[in-house]
Short mmCIF file of C-alpha atoms and ligand atoms in Angstrom, two decimals:
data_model
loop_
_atom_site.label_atom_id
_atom_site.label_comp_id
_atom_site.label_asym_id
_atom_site.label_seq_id
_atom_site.Cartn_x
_atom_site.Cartn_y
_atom_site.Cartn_z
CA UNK A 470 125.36 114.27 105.30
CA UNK A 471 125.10 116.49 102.26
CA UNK A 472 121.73 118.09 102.89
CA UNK A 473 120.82 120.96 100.58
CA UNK A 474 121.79 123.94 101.80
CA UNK A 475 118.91 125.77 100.62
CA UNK A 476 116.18 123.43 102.02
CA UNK A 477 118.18 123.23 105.07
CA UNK A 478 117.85 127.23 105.56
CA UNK A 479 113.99 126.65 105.14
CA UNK A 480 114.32 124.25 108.08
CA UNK A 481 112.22 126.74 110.23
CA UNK A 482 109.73 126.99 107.89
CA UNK A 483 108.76 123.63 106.79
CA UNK A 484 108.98 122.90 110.60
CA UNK A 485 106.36 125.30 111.05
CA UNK A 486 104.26 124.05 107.78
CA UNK A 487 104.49 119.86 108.92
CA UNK A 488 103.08 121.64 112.54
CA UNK A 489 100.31 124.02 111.06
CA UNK A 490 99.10 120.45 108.91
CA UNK A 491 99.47 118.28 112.05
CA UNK A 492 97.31 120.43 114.48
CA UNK A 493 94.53 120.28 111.56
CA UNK A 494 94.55 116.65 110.51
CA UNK A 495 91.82 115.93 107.73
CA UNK A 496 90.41 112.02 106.68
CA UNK A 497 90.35 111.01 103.18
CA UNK A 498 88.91 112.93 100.71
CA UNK A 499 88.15 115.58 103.07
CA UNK A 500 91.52 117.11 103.22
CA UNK A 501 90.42 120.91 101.90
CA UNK A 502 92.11 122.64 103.96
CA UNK A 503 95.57 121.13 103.40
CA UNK A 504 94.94 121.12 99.63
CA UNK A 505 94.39 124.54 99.24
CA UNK A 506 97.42 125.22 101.68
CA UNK A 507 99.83 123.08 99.35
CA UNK A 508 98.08 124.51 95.89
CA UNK A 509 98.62 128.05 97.69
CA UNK A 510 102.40 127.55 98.28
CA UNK A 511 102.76 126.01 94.76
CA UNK A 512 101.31 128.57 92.96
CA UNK A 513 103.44 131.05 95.21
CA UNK A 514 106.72 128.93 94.10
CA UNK A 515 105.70 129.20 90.86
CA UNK A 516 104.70 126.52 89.89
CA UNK A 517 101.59 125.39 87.58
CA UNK A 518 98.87 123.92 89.43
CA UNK A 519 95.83 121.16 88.79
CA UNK A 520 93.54 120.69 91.50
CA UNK A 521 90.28 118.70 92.40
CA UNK A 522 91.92 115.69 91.45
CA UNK A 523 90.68 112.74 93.10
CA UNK A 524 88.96 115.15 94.81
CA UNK A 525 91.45 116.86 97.11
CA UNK A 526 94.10 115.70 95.05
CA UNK A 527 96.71 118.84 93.63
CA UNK A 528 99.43 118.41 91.65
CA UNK A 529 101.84 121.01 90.95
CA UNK A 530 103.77 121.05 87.54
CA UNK A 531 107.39 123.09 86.74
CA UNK A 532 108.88 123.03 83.09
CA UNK A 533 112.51 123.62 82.06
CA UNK A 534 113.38 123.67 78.40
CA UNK A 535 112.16 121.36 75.55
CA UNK A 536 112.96 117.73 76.83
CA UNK A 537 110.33 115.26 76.68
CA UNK A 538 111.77 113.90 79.82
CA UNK A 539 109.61 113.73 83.43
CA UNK A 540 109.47 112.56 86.38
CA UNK A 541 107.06 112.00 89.47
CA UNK A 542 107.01 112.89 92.92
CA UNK A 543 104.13 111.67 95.42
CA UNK A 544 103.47 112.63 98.47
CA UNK A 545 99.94 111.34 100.47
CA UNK A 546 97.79 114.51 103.11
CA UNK A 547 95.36 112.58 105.11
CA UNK A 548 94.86 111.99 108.51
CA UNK A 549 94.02 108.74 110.24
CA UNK A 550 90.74 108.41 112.34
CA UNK A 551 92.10 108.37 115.82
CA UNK A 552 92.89 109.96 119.11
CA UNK A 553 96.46 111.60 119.52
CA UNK A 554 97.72 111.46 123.11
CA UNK A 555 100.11 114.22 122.73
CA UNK A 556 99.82 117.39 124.35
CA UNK A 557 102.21 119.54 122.63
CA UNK A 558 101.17 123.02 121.11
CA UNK A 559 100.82 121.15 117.79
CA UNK A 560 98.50 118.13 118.55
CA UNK A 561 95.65 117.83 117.10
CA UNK A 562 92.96 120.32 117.31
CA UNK A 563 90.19 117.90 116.53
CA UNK A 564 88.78 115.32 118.51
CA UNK A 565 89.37 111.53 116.74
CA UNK A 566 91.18 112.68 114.25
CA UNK A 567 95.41 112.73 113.94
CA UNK A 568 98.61 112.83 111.55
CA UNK A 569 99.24 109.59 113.08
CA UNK A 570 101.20 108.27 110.05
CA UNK A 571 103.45 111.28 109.43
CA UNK A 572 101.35 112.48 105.91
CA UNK A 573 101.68 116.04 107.18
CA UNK A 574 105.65 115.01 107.04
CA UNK A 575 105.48 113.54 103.76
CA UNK A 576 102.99 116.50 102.21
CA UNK A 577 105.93 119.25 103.85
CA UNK A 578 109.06 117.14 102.39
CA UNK A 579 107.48 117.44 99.00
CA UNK A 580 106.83 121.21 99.42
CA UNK A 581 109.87 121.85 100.21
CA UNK A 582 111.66 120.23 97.34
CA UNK A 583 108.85 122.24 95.12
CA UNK A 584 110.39 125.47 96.41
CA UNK A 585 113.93 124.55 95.92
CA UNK A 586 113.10 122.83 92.28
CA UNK A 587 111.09 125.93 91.20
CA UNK A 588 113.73 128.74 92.41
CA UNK A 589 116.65 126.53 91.76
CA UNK A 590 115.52 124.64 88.08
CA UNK A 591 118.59 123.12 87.35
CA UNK A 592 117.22 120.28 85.47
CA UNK A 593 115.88 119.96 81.98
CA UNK A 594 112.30 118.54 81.49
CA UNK A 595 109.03 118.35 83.40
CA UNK A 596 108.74 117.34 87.27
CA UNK A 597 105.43 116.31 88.68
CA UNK A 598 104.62 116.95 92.33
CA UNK A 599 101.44 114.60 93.33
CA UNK A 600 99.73 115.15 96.73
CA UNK A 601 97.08 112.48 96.81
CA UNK A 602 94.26 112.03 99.16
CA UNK A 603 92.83 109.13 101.30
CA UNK A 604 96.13 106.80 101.28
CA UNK A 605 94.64 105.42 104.71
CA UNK A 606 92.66 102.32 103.36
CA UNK A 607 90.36 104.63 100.47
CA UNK A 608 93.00 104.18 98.15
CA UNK A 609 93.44 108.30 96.93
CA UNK A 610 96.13 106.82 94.61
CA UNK A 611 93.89 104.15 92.81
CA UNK A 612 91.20 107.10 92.22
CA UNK A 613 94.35 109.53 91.57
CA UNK A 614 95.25 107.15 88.77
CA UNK A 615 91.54 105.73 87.20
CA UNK A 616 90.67 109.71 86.65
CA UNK A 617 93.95 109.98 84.10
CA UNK A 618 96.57 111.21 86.25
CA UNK A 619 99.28 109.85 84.05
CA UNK A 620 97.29 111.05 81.16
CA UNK A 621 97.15 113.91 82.00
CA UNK A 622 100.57 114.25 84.19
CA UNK A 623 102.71 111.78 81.91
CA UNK A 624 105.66 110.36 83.88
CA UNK A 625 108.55 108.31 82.85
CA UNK A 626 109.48 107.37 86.33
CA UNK A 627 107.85 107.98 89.26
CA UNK A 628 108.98 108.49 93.26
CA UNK A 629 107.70 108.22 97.24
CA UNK A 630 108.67 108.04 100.19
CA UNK A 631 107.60 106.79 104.05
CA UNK A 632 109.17 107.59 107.17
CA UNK A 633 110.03 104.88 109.55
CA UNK A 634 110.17 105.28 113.06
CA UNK A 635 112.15 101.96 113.83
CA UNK A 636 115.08 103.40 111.12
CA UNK A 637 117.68 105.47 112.60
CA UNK A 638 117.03 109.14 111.51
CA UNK A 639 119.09 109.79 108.44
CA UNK A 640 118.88 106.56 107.19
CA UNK A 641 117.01 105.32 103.85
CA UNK A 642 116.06 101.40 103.29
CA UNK A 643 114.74 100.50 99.83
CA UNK A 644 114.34 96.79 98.26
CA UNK A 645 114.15 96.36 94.61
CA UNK A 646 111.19 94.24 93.84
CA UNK A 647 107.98 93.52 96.06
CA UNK A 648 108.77 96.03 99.07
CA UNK A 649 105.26 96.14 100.42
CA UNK A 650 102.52 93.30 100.98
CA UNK A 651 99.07 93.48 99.47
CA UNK A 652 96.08 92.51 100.70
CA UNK A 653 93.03 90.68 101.29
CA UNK A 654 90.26 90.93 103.66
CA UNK A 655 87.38 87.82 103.71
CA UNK A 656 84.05 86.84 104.88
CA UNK A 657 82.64 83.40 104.30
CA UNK A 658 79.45 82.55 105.70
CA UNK A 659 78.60 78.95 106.07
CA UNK A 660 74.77 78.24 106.01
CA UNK A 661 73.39 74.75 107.73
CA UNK A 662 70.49 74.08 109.30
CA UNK A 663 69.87 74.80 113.23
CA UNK A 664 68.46 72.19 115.32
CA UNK A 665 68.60 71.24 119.04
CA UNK A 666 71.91 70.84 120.47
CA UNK A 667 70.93 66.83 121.28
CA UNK A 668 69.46 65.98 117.94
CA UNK A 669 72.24 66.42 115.39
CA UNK A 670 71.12 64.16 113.19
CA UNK A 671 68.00 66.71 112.41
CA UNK A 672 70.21 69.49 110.83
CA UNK A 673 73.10 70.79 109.29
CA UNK A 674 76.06 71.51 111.75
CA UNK A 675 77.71 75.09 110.25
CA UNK A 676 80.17 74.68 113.09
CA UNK A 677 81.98 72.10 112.11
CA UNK A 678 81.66 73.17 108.51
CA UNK A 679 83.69 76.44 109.81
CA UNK A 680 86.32 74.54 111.19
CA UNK A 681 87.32 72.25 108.88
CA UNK A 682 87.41 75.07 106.73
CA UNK A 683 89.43 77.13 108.86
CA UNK A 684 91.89 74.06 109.43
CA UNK A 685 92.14 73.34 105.42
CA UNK A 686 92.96 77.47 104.83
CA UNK A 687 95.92 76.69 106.40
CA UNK A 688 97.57 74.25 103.69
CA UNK A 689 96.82 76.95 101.31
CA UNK A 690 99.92 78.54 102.11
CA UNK A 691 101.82 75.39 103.06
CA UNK A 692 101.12 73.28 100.12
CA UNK A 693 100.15 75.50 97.35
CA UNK A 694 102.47 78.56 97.63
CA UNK A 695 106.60 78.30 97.28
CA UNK A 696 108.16 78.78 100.20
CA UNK A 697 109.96 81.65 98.28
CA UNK A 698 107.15 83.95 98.25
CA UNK A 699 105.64 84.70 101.67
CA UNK A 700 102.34 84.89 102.04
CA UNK A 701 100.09 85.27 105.18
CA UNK A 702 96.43 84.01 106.01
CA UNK A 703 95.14 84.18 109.36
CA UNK A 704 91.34 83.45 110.17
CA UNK A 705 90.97 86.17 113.12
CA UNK A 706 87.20 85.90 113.84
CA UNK A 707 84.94 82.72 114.17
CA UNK A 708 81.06 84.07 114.75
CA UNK A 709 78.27 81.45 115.48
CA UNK A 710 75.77 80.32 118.12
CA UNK A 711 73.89 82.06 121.07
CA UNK A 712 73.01 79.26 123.38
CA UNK A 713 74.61 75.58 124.77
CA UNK A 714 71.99 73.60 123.45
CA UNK A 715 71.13 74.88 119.88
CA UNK A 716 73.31 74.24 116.83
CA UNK A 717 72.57 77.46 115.11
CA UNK A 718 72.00 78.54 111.56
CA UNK A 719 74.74 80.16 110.53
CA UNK A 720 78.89 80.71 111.09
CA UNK A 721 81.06 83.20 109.84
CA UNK A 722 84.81 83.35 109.39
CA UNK A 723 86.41 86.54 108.75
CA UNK A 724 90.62 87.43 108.36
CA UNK A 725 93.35 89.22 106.43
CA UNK A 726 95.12 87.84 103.70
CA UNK A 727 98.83 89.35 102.96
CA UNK A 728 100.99 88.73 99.91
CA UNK A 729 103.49 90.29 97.78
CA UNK A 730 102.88 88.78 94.15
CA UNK A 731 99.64 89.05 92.29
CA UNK A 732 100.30 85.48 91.31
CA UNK A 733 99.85 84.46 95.13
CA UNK A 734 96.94 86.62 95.29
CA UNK A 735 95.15 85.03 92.95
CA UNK A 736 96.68 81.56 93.86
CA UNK A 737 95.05 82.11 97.59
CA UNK A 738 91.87 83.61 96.42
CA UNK A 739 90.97 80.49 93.93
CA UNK A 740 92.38 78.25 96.19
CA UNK A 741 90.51 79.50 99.29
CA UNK A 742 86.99 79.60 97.42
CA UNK A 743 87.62 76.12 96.62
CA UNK A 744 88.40 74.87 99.92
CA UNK A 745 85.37 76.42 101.57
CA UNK A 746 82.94 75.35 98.32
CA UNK A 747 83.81 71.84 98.33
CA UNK A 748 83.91 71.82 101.93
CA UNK A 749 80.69 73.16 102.55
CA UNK A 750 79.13 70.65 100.22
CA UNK A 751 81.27 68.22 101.52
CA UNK A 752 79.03 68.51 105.04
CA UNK A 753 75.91 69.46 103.16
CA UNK A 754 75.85 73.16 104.05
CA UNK A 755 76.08 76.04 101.78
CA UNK A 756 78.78 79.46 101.71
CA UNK A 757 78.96 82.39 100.93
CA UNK A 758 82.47 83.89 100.37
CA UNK A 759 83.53 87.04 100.04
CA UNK A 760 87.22 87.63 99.48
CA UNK A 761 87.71 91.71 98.98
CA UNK A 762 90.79 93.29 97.46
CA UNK A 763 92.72 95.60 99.47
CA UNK A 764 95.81 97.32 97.55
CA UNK A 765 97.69 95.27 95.58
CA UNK A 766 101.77 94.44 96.84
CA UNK A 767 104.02 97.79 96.18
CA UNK A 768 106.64 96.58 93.65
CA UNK A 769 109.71 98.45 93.05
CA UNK A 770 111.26 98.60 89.78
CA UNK A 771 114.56 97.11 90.24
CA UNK A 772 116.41 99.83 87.85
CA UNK A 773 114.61 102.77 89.61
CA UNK A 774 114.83 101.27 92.91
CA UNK A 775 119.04 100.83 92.43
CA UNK A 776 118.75 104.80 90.92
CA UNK A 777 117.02 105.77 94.08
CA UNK A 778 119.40 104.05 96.47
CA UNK A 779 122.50 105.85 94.48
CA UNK A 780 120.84 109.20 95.35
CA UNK A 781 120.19 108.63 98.48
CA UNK A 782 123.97 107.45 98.99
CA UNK A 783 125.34 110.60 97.52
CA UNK A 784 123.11 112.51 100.16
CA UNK A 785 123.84 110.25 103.26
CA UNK A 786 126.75 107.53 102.72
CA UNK A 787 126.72 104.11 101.56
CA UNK A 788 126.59 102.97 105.49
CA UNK A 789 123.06 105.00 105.69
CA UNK A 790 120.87 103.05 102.71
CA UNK A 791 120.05 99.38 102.65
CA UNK A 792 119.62 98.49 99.64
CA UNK A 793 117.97 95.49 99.99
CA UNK A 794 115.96 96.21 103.25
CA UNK A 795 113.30 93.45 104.48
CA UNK A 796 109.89 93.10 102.89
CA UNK A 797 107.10 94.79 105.12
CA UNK A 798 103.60 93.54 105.54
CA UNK A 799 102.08 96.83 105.30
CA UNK A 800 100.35 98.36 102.68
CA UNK A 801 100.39 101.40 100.32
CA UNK A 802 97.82 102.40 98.17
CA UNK A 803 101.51 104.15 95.96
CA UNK A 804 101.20 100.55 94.88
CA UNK A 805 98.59 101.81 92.17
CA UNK A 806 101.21 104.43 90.80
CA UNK A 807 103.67 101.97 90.33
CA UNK A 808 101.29 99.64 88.41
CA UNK A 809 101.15 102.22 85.96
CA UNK A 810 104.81 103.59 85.88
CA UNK A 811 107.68 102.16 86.73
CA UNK A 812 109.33 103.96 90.36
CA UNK A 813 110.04 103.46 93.37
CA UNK A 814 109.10 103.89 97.38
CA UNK A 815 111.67 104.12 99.89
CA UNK A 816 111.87 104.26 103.75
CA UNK A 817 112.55 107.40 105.36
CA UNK A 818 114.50 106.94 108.91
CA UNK A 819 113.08 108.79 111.64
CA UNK A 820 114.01 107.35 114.71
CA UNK A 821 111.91 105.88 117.35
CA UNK A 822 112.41 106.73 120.75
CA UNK A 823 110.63 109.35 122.82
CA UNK A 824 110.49 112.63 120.92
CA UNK A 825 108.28 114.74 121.57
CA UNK A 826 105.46 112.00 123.08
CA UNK A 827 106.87 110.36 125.93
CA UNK A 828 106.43 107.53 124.44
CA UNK A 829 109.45 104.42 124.12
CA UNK A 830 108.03 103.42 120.65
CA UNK A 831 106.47 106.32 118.65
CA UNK A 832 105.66 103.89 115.72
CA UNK A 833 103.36 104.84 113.37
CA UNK A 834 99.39 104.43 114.20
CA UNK A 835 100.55 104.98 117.87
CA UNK A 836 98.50 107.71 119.47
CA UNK A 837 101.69 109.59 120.84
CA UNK A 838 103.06 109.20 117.39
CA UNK A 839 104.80 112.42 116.06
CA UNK A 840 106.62 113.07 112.84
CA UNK A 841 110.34 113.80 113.79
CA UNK A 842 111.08 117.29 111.96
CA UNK A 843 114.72 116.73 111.87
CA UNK A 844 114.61 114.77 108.80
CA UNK A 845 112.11 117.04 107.06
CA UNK A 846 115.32 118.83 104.81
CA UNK A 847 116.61 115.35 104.55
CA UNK A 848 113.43 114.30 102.69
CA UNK A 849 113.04 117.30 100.49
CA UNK A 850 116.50 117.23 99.46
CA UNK A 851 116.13 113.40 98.29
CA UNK A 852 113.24 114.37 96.37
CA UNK A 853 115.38 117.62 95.17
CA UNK A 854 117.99 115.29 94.18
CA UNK A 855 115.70 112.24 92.32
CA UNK A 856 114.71 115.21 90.21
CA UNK A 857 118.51 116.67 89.34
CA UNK A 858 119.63 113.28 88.62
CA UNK A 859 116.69 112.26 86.66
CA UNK A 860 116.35 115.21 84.64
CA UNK A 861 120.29 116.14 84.58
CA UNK A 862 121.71 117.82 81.63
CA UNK A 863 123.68 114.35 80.78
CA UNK A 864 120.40 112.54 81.00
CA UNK A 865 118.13 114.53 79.34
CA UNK A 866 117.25 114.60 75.52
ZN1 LIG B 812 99.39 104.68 107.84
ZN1 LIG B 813 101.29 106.25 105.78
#
C-alpha cells in the first residue's frame, strides 16, 4: 500500500483530531465548534479560508501558479441524533448526540490532505477543500450549493468519500453511474365518511379506499418501471380507526420511496398520485397526497469515477478497488454537488468487526459504531493524490 509518507507520519495526530471531533459530536447546522477547529487548522496550513457558508460550512482554498484548472474536495462534520454505547475515553461527551456515521473521520481525512497539499503544493491550479454541514437528512450540501458555492468556489471536477464498515479496511469500491439511491418519503390521506360499523351503506369506507391503494402502489414498480432500473416502494404505516364497530373518517398511508434515476422518480411520483386520485374517486372518497423529496440518487460521472478508481489503484492495488461495486440504497445529500459538477463519491473500507465497541457489526448508525483510525492516512492520501493527478504538471494548462 503506497500511503503517503508524510500523512502517514501525522498518523498520531489526525488520530487525535478524528477523537477530539468524536467526543464533541454536533447536529446539523450547529456544528461551531468543529468549524472553527477545521477553519483554525486551515488557516494554520496556510491555506485561504471562507466560512459561514451554509452556515457552519468552511471551505479552505490553496493556489499554485496561473492555471485555470481546480478541483473539489468534500468532506461532511455533523453528528447524528443518537445514543453511542461506547465507553471508550473518546465517546461522546453529550447525551443523544454521536459521530455515528464516521463525519469526524471524513472531516480529519480531508484535513489531513489540506496539510500535506499546502506544505507539499506539487500541483498547478486551485484545490477546494469543502466541509459541509447537516449531511444527516438537512441536506448541508443542497444549501452549500443554492448559496453559490460553485460560484464562488468554481470547480471543474469535484471529489468525496464514505467509509464502509462491511469493506475490508484498505479497500475502495466505486461504480460509475447511479452509486447511491434517492428518495422519497409520502403521506396520503384518504377522506370518507364514518358511520357505524353495521351500516356501511351510510358512509364512505376510507379503509378499503387505503387498501386498494396500497395493493395498486405495488404495480407501480412492476408494470411501469424497467426491470433495469431498481426502484423500491414500500407502504410501512397504515393509520385508521379507534373502535370495532365504527368505520372511521379518515386513513393514512405513509412509506419510503427509493430510486436511482430522476426519470423513475418522477415516473413513481405521477404514477402514484394517479393511482391514489382515481382510486379514491373510484370509491367516492377524497386524498390528500403528499409525496416529499428527499435527496436526489448520487450519480457518478463515469470519466471521473474511472479517474478516481485509477488513483485509488496506484495507492492500494488493482485487487483493493471495485470498480463497479453494487448500487446502495442509501442516500447522500453529495448528490447535490454532483448535480452541479461532474465528480465522484467512493467507498472507503473500514472493516467491520469489533474494534473498539464490542460490537460483531459496527455498521454505521449502530450505537457502538466507531470510525476505524487505521485508514485515516489512507483517506487523506487518496484525496492528496485526486489532487496531484488532477492538477499534475502534464494535466494542467
Ligand atoms: Zn449517515
Ligand atoms: Zn454519512
Amino acid at each position: 500500500m503506497k500511503i503517503e509518507p508524510r500523512i502517514a507520519a501525522w498518523h498520531d495526530e489526525l488520530t487525535h483530531i478524528r477523537r477530539d471531533i468524536h467526543a464533541h459530536p454536533e447536529l446539523g447546522f450547529e456544528e461551531e465548534r468543529t468549524s472553527a477547529i477545521v477553519a483554525a487548522k486551515l488557516r494554520e496550513y496556510g491555506c485561504e479560508v471562507t466560512t459561514g457558508i451554509a452556515r457552519t460550512g468552511v471551505v479552505g482554498t490553496i493556489r499554485v501558479g496561473n492555471s485555470p484548472n481546480s478541483i473539489g474536495l468534500r468532506a461532511d462534520m455533523d453528528c447524528l441524533p443518537m445514543q453511542e454505547t461506547n465507553t471508550f475515553a473518546h465517546a461522546s461527551k453529550f447525551k443523544g448526540r454521536m459521530h455515528g456515521c464516521g463525519h469526524d473521520g471524513h472531516t480529519t481525512m480531508l484535513l489531513g490532505a489540506a496539510k500535506y497539499l499546502a506544505e507539499t503544493r506539487k500541483f498547478q491550479g486551485t484545490v477546494h477543500l469543502i466541509f459541509q454541514p447537516a449531511e444527516e437528512g438537512q441536506g448541508g450540501g443542497r444549501v452549500m450549493v443554492e448559496e453559490g458555492l460553485f460560484d464562488k468556489f468554481p470547480c471543474d471536477a469535484v471529489f468525496a468519500m464514505h467509509n464502509w464498515p462491511v469493506l475490508e479496511a484498505g479497500k475502495f469500491q466505486i461504480r460509475p453511474g447511479p452509486m447511491l439511491a434517492g428518495g422519497m418519503r409520502f403521506d396520503i390521506t384518504v377522506k370518507g365518511q364514518g358511520t357505524h360499523g353495521a351500516k356501511p351503506e351510510t358512509g364512505i369506507d376510507p379503509v378499503i379506499t387505503a387498501a386498494h391503494i396500497a395493493t395498486a402502489a405495488q404495480s407501480i414498480v412492476s408494470r411501469t418501471i424497467s426491470p433495469h432500473d431498481p426502484v423500491v416502494l414500500s407502504v410501512t404505516q397504515i393509520h385508521a380507526g379507534d373502535a370495532y364497530n365504527v368505520i372511521p373518517e379518515t386513513a393514512v398511508l405513509r412509506g419510503t420511496i427509493r430510486c436511482f434515476t430522476e426519470e423513475a422518480r418522477e415516473k413513481v411520483r405521477a404514477t402514484f398520485t394517479r393511482i391514489a386520485r382515481e382510486m379514491a374517486a373510484a370509491f367516492g372518497a377524497e386524498v390528500a397526497v403528499d409525496i416529499k423529496d428527499g435527496y436526489p440518487p448520487l450519480v457518478n460521472d463515469e470519466t471521473e469515477a474511472g479517474f478516481l478508481a485509477d488513483v485509488a489503484t496506484e495507492i492500494v492495488g488493482a485487487d483493493n478497488v471495485e470498480r463497479n461495486g453494487p448500487r446502495i440504497m442509501g442516500s447522500e445529500d453529495f448528490s447535490y454537488m454532483l448535480q452541479r459538477v461532474p465528480g465522484a463519491f467512493v467507498m472507503l473500507g473500514q472493516g467491520g468487526g469489533t474494534h473498539g465497541s464490542g460490537h460483531t457489526s459496527c455498521e454505521v448508525h449502530n450505537p457502538g459504531y466507531d470510525f476505524n483510525d487505521a485508514v485515516l492516512p489512507l483517506g487523506a492520501t487518496l484525496f492528496a493524490r485526486l489532487v496531484e493527478r488532477k492538477l499534475g504538471s502534464e494535466t494542467a494548462a
